[in-house]
mmCIF file of C-alpha atoms and ligand atoms in Angstrom:
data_model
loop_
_atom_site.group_PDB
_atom_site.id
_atom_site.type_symbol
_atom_site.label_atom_id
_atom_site.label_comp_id
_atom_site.label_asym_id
_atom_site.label_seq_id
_atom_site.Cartn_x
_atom_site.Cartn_y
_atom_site.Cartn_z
ATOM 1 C CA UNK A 685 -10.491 -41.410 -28.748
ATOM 2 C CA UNK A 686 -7.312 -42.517 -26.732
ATOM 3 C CA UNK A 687 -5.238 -43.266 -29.394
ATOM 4 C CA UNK A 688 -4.939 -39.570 -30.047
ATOM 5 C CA UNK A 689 -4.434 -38.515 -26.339
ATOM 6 C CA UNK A 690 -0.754 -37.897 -24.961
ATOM 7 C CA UNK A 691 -0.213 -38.690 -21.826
ATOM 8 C CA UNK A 692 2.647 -36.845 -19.786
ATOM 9 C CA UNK A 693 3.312 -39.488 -17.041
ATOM 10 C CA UNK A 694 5.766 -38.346 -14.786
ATOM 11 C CA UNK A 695 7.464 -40.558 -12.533
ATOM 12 C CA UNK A 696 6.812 -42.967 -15.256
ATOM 13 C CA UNK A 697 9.563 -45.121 -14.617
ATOM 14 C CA UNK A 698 8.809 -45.584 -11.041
ATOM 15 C CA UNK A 699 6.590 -48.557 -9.104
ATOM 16 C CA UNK A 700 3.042 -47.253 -9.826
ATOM 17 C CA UNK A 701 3.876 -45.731 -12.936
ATOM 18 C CA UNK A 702 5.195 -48.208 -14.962
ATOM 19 C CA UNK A 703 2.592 -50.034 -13.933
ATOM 20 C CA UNK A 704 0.553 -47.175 -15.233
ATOM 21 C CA UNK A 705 2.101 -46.408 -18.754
ATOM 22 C CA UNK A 706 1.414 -50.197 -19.475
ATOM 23 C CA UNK A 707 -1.693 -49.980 -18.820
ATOM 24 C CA UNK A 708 -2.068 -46.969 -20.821
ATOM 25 C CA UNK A 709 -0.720 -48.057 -23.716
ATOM 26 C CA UNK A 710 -2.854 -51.224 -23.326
ATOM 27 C CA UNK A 711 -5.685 -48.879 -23.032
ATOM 28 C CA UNK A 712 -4.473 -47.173 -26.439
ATOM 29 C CA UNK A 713 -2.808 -43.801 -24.953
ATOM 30 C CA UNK A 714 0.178 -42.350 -25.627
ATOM 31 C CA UNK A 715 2.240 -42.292 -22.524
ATOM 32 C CA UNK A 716 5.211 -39.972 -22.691
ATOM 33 C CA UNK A 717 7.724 -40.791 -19.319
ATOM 34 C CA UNK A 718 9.680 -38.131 -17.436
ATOM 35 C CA UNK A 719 11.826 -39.398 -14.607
ATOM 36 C CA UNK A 720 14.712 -38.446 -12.956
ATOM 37 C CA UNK A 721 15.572 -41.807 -11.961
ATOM 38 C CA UNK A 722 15.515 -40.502 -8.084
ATOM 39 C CA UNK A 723 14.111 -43.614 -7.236
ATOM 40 C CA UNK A 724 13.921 -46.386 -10.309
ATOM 41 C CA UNK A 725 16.484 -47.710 -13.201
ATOM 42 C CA UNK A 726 16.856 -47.205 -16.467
ATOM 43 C CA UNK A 727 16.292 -50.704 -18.113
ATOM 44 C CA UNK A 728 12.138 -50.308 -16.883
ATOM 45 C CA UNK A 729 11.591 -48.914 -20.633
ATOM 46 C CA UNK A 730 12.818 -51.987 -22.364
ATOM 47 C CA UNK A 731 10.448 -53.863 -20.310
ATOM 48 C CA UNK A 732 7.715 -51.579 -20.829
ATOM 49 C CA UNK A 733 8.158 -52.449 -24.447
ATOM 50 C CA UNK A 734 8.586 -56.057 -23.881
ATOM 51 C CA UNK A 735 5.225 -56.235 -21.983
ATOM 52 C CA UNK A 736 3.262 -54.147 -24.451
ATOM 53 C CA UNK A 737 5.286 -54.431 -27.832
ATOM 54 C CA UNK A 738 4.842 -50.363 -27.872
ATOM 55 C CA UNK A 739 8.058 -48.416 -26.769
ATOM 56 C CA UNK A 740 6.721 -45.077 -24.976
ATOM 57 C CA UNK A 741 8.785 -41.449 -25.287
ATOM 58 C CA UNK A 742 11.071 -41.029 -22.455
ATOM 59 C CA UNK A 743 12.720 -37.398 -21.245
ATOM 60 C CA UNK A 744 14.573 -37.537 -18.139
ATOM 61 C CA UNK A 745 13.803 -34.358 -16.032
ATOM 62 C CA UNK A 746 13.538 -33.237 -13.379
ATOM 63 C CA UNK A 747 9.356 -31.779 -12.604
ATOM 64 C CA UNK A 748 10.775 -29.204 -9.832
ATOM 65 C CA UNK A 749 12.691 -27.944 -12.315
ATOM 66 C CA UNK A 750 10.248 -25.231 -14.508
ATOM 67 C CA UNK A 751 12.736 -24.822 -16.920
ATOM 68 C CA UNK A 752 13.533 -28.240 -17.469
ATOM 69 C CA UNK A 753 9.604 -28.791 -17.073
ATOM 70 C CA UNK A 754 9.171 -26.379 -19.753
ATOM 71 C CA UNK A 755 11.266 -27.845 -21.901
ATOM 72 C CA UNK A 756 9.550 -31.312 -21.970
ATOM 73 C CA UNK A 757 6.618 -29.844 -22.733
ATOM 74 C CA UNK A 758 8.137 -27.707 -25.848
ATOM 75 C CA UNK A 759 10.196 -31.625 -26.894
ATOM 76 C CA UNK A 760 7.477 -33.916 -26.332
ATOM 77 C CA UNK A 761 3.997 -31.676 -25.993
ATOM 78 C CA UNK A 762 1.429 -31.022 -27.002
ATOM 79 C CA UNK A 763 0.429 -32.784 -23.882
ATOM 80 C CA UNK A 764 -3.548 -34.094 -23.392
ATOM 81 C CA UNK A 765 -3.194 -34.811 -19.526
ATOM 82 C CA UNK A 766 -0.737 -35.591 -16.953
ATOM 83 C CA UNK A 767 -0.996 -38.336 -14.204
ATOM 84 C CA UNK A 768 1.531 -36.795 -11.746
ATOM 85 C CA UNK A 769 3.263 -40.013 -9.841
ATOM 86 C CA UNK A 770 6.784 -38.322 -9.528
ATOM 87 C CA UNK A 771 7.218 -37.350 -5.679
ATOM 88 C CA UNK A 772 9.662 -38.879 -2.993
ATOM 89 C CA UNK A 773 7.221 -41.182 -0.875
ATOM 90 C CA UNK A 774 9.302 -42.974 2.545
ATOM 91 C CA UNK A 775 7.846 -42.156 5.573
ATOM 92 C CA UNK A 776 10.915 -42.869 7.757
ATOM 93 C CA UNK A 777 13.089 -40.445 5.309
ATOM 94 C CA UNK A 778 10.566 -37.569 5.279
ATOM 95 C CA UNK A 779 10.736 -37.440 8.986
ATOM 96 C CA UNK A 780 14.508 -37.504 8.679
ATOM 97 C CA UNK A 781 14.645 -34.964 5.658
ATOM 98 C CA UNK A 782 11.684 -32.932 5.833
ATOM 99 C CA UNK A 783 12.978 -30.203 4.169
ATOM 100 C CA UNK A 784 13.750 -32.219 0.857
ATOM 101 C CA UNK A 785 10.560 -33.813 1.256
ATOM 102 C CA UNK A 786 8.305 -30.656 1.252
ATOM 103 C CA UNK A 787 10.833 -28.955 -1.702
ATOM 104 C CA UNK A 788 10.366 -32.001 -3.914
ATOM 105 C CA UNK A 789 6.756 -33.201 -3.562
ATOM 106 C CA UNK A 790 5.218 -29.118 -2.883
ATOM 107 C CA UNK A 791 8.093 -28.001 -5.421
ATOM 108 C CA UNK A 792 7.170 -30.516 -8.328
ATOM 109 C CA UNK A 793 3.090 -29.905 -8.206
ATOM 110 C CA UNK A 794 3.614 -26.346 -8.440
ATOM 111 C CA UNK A 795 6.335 -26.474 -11.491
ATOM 112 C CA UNK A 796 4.037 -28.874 -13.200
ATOM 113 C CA UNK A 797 0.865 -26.869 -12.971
ATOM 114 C CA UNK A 798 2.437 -23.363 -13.897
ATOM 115 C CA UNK A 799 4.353 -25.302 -16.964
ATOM 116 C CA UNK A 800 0.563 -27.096 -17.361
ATOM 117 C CA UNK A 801 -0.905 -23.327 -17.832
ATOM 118 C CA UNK A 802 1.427 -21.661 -19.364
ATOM 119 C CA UNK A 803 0.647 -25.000 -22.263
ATOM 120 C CA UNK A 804 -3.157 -25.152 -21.979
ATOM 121 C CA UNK A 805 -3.203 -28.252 -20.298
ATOM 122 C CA UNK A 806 -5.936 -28.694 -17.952
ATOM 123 C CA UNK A 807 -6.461 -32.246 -16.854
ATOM 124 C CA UNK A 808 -4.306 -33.592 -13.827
ATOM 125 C CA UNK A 809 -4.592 -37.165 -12.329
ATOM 126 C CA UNK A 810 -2.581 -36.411 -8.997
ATOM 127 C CA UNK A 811 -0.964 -39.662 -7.157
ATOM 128 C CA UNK A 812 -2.087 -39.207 -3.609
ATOM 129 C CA UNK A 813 -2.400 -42.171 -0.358
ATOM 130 C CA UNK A 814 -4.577 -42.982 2.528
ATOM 131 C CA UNK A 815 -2.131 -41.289 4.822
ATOM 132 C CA UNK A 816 -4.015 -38.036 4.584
ATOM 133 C CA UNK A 817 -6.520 -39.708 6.870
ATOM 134 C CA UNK A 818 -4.318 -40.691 9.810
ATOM 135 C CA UNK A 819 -5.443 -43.290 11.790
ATOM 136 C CA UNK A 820 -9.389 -42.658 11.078
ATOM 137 C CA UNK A 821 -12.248 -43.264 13.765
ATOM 138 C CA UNK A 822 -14.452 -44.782 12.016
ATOM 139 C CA UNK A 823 -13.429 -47.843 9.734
ATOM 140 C CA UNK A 824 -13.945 -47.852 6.713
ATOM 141 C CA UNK A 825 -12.527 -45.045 5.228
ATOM 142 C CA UNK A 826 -14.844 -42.594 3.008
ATOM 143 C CA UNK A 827 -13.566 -39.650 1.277
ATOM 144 C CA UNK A 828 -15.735 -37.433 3.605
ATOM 145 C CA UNK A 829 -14.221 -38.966 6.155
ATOM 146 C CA UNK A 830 -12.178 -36.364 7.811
ATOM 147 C CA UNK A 831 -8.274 -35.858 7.512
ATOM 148 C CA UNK A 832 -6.350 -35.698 10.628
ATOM 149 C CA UNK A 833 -3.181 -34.534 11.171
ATOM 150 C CA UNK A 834 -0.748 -36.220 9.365
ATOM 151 C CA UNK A 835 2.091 -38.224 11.205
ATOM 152 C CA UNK A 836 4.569 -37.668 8.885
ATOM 153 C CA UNK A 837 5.981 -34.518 6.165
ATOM 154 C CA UNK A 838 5.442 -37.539 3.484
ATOM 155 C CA UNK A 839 1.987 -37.720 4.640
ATOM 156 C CA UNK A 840 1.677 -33.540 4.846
ATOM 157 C CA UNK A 841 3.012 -33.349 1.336
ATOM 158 C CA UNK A 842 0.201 -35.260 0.262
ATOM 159 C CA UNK A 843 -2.587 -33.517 2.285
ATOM 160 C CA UNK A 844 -0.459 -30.302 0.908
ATOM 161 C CA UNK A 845 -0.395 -31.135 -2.603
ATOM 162 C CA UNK A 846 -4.384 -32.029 -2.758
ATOM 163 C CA UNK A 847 -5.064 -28.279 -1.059
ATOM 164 C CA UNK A 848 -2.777 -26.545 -3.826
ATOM 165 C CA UNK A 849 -5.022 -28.678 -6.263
ATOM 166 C CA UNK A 850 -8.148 -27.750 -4.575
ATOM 167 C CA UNK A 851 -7.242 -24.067 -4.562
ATOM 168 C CA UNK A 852 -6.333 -23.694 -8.144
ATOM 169 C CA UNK A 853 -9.340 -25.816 -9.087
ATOM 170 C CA UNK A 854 -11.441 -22.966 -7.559
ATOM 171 C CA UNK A 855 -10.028 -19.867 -9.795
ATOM 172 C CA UNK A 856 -8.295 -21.529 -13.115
ATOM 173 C CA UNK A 857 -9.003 -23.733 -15.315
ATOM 174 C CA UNK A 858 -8.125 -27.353 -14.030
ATOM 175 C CA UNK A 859 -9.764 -30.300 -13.804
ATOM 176 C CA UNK A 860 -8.375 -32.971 -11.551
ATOM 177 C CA UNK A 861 -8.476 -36.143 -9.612
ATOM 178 C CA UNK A 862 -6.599 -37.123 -7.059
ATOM 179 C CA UNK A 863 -6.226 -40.993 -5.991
ATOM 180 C CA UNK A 864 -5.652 -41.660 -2.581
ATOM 181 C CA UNK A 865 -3.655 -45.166 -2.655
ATOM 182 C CA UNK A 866 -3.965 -47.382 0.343
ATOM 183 C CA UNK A 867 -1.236 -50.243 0.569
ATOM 184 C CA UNK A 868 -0.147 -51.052 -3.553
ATOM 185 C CA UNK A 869 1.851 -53.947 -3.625
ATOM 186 C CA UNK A 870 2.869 -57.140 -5.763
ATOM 187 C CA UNK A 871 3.901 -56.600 -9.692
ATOM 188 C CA UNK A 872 3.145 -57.154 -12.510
ATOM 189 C CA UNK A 873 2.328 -60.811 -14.190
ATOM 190 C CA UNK A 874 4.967 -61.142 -16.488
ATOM 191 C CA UNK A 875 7.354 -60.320 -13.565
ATOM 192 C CA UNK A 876 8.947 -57.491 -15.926
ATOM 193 C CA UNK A 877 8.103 -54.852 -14.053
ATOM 194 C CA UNK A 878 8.063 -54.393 -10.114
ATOM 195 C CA UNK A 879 8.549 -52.225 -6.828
ATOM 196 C CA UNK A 880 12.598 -51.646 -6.718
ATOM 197 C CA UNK A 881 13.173 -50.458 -3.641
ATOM 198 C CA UNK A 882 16.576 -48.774 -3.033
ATOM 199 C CA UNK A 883 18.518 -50.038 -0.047
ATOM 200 C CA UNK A 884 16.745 -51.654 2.982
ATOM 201 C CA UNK A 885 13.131 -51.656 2.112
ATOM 202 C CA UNK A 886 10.685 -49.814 4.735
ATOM 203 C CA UNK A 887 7.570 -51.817 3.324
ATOM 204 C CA UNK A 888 6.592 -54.812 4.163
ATOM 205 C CA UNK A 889 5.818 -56.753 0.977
ATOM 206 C CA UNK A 890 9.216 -56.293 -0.344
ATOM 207 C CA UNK A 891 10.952 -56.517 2.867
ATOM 208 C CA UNK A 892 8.858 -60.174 2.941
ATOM 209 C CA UNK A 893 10.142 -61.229 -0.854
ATOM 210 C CA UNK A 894 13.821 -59.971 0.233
ATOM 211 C CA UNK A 895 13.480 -62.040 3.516
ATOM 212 C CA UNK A 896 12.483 -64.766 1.191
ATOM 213 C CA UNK A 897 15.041 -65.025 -1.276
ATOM 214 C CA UNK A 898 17.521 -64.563 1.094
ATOM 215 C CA UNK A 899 18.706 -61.068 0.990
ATOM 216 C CA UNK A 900 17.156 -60.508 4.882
ATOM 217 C CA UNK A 901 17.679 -62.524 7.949
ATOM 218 C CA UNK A 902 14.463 -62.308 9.140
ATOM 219 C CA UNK A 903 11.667 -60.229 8.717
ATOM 220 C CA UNK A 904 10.508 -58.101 12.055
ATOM 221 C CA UNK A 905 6.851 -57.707 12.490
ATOM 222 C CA UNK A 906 6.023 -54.224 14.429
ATOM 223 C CA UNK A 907 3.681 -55.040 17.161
ATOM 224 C CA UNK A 908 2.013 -58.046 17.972
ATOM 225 C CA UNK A 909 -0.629 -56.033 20.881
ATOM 226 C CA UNK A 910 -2.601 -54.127 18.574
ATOM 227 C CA UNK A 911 -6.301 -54.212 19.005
ATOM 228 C CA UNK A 912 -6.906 -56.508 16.208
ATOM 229 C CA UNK A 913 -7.891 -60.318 15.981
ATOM 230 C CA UNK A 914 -4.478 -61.356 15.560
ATOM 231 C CA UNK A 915 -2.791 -58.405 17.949
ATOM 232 C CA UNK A 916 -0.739 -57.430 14.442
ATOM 233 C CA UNK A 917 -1.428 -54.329 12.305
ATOM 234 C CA UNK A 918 -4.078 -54.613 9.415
ATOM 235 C CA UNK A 919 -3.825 -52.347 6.256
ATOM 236 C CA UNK A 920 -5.763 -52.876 2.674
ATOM 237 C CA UNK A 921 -2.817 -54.288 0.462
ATOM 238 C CA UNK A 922 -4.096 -53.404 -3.189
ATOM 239 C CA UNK A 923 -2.747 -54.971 -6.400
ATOM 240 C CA UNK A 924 -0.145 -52.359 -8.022
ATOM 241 C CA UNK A 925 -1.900 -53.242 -11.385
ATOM 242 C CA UNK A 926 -5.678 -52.739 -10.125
ATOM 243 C CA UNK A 927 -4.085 -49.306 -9.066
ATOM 244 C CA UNK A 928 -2.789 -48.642 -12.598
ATOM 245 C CA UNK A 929 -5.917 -49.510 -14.395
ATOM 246 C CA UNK A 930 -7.746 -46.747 -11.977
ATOM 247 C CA UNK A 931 -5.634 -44.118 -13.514
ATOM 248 C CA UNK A 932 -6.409 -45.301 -16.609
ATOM 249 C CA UNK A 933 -10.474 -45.048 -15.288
ATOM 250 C CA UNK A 934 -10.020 -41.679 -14.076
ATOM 251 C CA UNK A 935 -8.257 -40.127 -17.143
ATOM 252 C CA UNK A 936 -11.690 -41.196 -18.625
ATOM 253 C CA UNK A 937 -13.301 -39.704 -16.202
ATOM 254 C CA UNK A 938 -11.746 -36.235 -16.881
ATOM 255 C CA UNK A 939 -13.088 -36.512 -20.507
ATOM 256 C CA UNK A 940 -16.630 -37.582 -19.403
ATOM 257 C CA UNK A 941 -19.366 -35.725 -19.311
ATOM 258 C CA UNK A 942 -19.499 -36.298 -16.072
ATOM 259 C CA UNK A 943 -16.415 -34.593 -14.825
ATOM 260 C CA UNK A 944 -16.765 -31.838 -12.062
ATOM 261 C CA UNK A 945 -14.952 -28.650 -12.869
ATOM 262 C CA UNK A 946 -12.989 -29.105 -9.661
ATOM 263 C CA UNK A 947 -10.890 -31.960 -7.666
ATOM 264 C CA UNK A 948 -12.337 -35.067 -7.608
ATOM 265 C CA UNK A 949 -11.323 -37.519 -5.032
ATOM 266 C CA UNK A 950 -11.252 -41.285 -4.707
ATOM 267 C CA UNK A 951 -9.949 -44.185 -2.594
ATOM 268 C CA UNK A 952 -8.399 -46.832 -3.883
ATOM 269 C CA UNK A 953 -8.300 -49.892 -1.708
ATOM 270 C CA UNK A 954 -9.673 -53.270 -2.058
ATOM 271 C CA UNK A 955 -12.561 -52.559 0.624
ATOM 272 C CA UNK A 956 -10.351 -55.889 2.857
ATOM 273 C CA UNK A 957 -8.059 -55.565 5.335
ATOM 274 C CA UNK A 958 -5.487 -57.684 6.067
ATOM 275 C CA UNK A 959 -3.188 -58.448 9.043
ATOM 276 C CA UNK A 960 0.588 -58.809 8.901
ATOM 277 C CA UNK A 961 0.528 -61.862 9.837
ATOM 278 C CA UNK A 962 -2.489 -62.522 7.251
ATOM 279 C CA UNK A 963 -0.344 -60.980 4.574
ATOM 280 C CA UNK A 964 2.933 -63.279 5.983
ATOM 281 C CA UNK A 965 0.397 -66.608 5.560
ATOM 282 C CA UNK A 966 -0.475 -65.722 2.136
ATOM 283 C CA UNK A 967 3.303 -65.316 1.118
ATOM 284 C CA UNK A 968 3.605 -68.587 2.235
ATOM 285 C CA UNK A 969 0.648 -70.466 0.672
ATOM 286 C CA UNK A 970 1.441 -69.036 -2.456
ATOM 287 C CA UNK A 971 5.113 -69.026 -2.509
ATOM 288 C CA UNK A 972 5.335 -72.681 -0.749
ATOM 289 C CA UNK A 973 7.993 -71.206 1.065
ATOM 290 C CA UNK A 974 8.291 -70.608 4.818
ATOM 291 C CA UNK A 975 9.540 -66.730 6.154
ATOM 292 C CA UNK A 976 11.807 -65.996 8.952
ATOM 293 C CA UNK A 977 9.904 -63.519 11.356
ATOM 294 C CA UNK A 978 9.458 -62.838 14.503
ATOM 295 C CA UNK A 979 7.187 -60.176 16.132
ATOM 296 C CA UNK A 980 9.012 -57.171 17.398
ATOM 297 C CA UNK A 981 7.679 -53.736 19.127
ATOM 298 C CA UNK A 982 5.716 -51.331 17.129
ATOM 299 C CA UNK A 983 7.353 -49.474 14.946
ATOM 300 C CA UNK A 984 6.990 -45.687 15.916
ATOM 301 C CA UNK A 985 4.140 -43.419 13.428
ATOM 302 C CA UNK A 986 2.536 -46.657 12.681
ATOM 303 C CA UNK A 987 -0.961 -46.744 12.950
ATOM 304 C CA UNK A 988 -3.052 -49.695 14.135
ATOM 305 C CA UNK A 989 -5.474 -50.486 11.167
ATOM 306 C CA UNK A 990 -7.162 -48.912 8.139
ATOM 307 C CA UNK A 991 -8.950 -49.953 4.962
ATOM 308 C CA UNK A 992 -11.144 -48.261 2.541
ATOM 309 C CA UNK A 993 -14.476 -47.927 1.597
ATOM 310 C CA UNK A 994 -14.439 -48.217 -2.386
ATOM 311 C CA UNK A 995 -17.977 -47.242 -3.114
ATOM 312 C CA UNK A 996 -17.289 -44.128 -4.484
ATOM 313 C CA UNK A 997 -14.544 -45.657 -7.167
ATOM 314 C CA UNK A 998 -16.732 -48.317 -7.853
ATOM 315 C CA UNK A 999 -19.555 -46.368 -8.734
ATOM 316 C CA UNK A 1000 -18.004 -43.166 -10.347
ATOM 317 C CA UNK A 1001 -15.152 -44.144 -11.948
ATOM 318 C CA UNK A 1002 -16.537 -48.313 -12.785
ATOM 319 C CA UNK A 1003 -13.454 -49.474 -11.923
ATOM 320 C CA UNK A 1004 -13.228 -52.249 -8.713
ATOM 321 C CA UNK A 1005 -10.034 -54.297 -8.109
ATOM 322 C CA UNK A 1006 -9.721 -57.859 -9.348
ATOM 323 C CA UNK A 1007 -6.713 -59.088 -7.952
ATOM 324 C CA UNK A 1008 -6.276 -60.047 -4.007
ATOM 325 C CA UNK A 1009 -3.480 -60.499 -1.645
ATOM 326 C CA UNK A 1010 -2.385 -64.126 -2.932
ATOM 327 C CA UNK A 1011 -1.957 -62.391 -6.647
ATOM 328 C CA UNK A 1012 -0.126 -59.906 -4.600
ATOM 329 C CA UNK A 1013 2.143 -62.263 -2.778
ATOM 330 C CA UNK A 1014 2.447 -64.820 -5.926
ATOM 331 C CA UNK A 1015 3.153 -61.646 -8.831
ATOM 332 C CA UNK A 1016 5.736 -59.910 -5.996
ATOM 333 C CA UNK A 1017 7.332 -63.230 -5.634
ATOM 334 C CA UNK A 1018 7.676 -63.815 -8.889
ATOM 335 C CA UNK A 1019 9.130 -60.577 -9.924
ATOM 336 C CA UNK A 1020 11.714 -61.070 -6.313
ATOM 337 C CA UNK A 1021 12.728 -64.137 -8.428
ATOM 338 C CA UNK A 1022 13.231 -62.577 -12.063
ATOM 339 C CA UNK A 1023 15.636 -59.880 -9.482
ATOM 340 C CA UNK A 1024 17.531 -62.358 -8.276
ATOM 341 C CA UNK A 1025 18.308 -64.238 -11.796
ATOM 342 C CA UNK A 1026 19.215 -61.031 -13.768
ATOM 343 C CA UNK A 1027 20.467 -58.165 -11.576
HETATM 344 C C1 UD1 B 1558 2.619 -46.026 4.662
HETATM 345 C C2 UD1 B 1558 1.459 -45.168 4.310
HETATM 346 C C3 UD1 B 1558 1.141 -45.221 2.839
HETATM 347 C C4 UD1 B 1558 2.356 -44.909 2.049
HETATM 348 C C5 UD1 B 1558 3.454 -45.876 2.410
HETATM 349 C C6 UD1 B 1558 4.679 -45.485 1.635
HETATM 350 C C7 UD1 B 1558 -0.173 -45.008 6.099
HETATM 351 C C8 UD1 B 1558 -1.422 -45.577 6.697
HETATM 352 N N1 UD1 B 1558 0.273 -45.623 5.019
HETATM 353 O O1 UD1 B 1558 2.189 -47.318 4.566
HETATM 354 O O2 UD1 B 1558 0.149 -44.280 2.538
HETATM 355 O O3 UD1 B 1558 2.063 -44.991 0.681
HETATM 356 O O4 UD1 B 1558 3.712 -45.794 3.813
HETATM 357 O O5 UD1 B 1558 5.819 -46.063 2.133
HETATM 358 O O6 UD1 B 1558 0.390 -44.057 6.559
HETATM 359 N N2 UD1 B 1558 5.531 -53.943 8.665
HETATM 360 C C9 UD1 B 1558 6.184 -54.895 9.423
HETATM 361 N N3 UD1 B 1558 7.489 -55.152 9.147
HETATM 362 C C10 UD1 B 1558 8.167 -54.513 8.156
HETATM 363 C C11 UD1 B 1558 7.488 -53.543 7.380
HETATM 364 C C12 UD1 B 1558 6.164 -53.267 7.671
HETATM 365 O O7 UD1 B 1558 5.599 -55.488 10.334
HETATM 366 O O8 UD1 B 1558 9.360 -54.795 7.972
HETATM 367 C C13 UD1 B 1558 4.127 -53.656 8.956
HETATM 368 C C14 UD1 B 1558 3.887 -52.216 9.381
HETATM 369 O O9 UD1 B 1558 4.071 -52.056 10.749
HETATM 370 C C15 UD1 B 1558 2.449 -52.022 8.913
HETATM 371 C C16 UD1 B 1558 2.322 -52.914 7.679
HETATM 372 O O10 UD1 B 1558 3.396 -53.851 7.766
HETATM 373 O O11 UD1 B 1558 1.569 -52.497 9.876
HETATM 374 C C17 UD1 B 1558 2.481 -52.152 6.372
HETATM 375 O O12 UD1 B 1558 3.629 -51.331 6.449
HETATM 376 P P1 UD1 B 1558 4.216 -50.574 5.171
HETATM 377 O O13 UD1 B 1558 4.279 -51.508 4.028
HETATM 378 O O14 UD1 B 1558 5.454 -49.882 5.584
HETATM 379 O O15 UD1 B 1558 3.086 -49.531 4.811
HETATM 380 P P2 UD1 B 1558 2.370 -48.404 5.691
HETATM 381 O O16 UD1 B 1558 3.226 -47.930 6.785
HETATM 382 O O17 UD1 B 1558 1.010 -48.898 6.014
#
């Protein structure tokens, strides 16, 4: 059945999404990329291709645009389903620039889904993260778990963007589900395809690799007095490719029989949570190489520890992760190496 299904992937070009379209086209889909190259380069097609030996449809647009929206859909359509990954997604920026936060992430979803109706197309996998719980009080985290408020417009833009889904779920045809990511990291084996962040990176696996290779002094870790075992933060680092193949799990799941007429929701998380410092010792098992870092003060909006309970995924989707935090550290490491020899 996949082999006939076109996929409209947008933000395709992007961390989790070319993760995503290889996946896809390993699956047997037909992944069609629109990207605006806000945040990712050009060459990621090529690679796509090199991994997979399939090169997918690219259209560089811009999703807030309907007219430009429509237009993809009228060049590349008939579409099957969209996984929806385009969105801007620093926290430190959104606070900084809410305003082009809530017009690009709100301004995107609701483009897509008119253009989506106005086409017939009625299945939506929506990219969303565990920051629509907050910091939770009770670990770990279900999906009935309730949301607090968010700390950040990134963070509201997500809680935002599931509502608007919700909403429209209720009175027009749309099915969706919407994956809340915890922390996706690392990239992918063949070190072809990775997390490219622009300028000083805000997250801590690639600000770890750049400390590594040299690019960074030293990497600062925020807090060392939080009420964990080792006094630093812990989060549930998840493999960027376990994430992928979930997409893949719940596209299925919009053509099974056991899709709700609704939005579904899911965590995605590895059910672990690790500490920085955790996360710094497996760079440097894996990597054989030691980090500069030294333990700073807390960095402001951060929360003190969160990881997810996976049940849910597990069970309703059959997907679980395979990969841990050394294939995170070793595959990120690898790809900060392939970086450094060709860029
Ligand atoms: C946050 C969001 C996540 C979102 C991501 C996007 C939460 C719980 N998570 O992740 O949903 O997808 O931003 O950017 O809101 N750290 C250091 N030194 C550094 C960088 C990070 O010590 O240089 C620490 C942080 O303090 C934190 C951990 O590493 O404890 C992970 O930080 P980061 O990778 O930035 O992710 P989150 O803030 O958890």
């Amino acid at each position: 059945m996949s082999d006939k299904l076109k996929i409209l992937v947008t933000g395709g070009n992007g961390f989790i999404g070319s993760h995503t379209v290889v996946e896809l086209l390993h699956a047997g889909y037909n992944p069609v990329i629109a990207d605006n190259f806000s945040n990712s380069s050009p060459g990621i097609v090529e690679n796509i291709e090199r991994i997979t030996g399939k090169r997918p449809a690219f259209s560089e647009t811009d999703i807030c645009s309907e007219s430009e929206t429509q237009k993809l859909f009228l060049e590349h359509g008939p579409f099957d389903a969209v996984i929806h990954f385009a969105a801007f997604k620093a926290v430190g920026e959104s606070m900084e620039k809410p305003l082009m936060y809530y017009h690009n992430n709100i301004g995107s979803l609701i483009s897509l889904i008119r253009v989506m109706q106005q086409n017939q197309v009625s299945k939506l996998v929506f990219s969303s993260s565990c920051t629509v719980y907050g910091q939770p009080d009770i670990l770990p985290v279900t999906e009935k778990t309730p949301l607090k408020s968010a700390a950040s417009p990134y963070g509201k833009t997500k809680q935002l963007c599931e509502e608007i889904i919700n909403d429209v779920c209720t009175v027009e045809k749309l099915d969706a589900v919407s994956l809340r990511y915890f922390n996706p990291a690392g990239a992918h084996e063949s070190a072809l395809i990775g997390e490219l962040p622009l300028g000083i990176p805000n997250n801590l696996v690639p600000f770890i690799m750049q400390t590594a290779i040299g690019k960074r002094e030293v990497l600062n870790v925020f807090g060392g007095d939080y009420n964990t075992p080792d006094g630093t933060a812990i989060r549930d680092y998840i493999h960027v490719v376990d994430v992928a193949k979930a997409h893949v799990s719940a596209l299925q799941r919009l053509y099974s029989q056991h899709s709700h007429n609704g939005n579904e929701i899911f965590n995605l998380g590895t059910g672990k949570g690790n500490s920085v410092l955790e996360a710094i010792n497996s760079f440097e098992k894996t990597s054989g190489t030691k980090l500069n870092y030294k333990i700073v003060a807390r960095r402001s909006g951060d929360i003190e520890k969160v990881w997810a309970d996976t049940s849910m995924a597990n069970k309703e989707l059959g997907w679980k992760t395979e990969l841990d935090i050394d294939d995170i550290m070793r595959s990120a490491w690898n790809w900060e190496k392939y970086l450094a020899s060709n860029v």
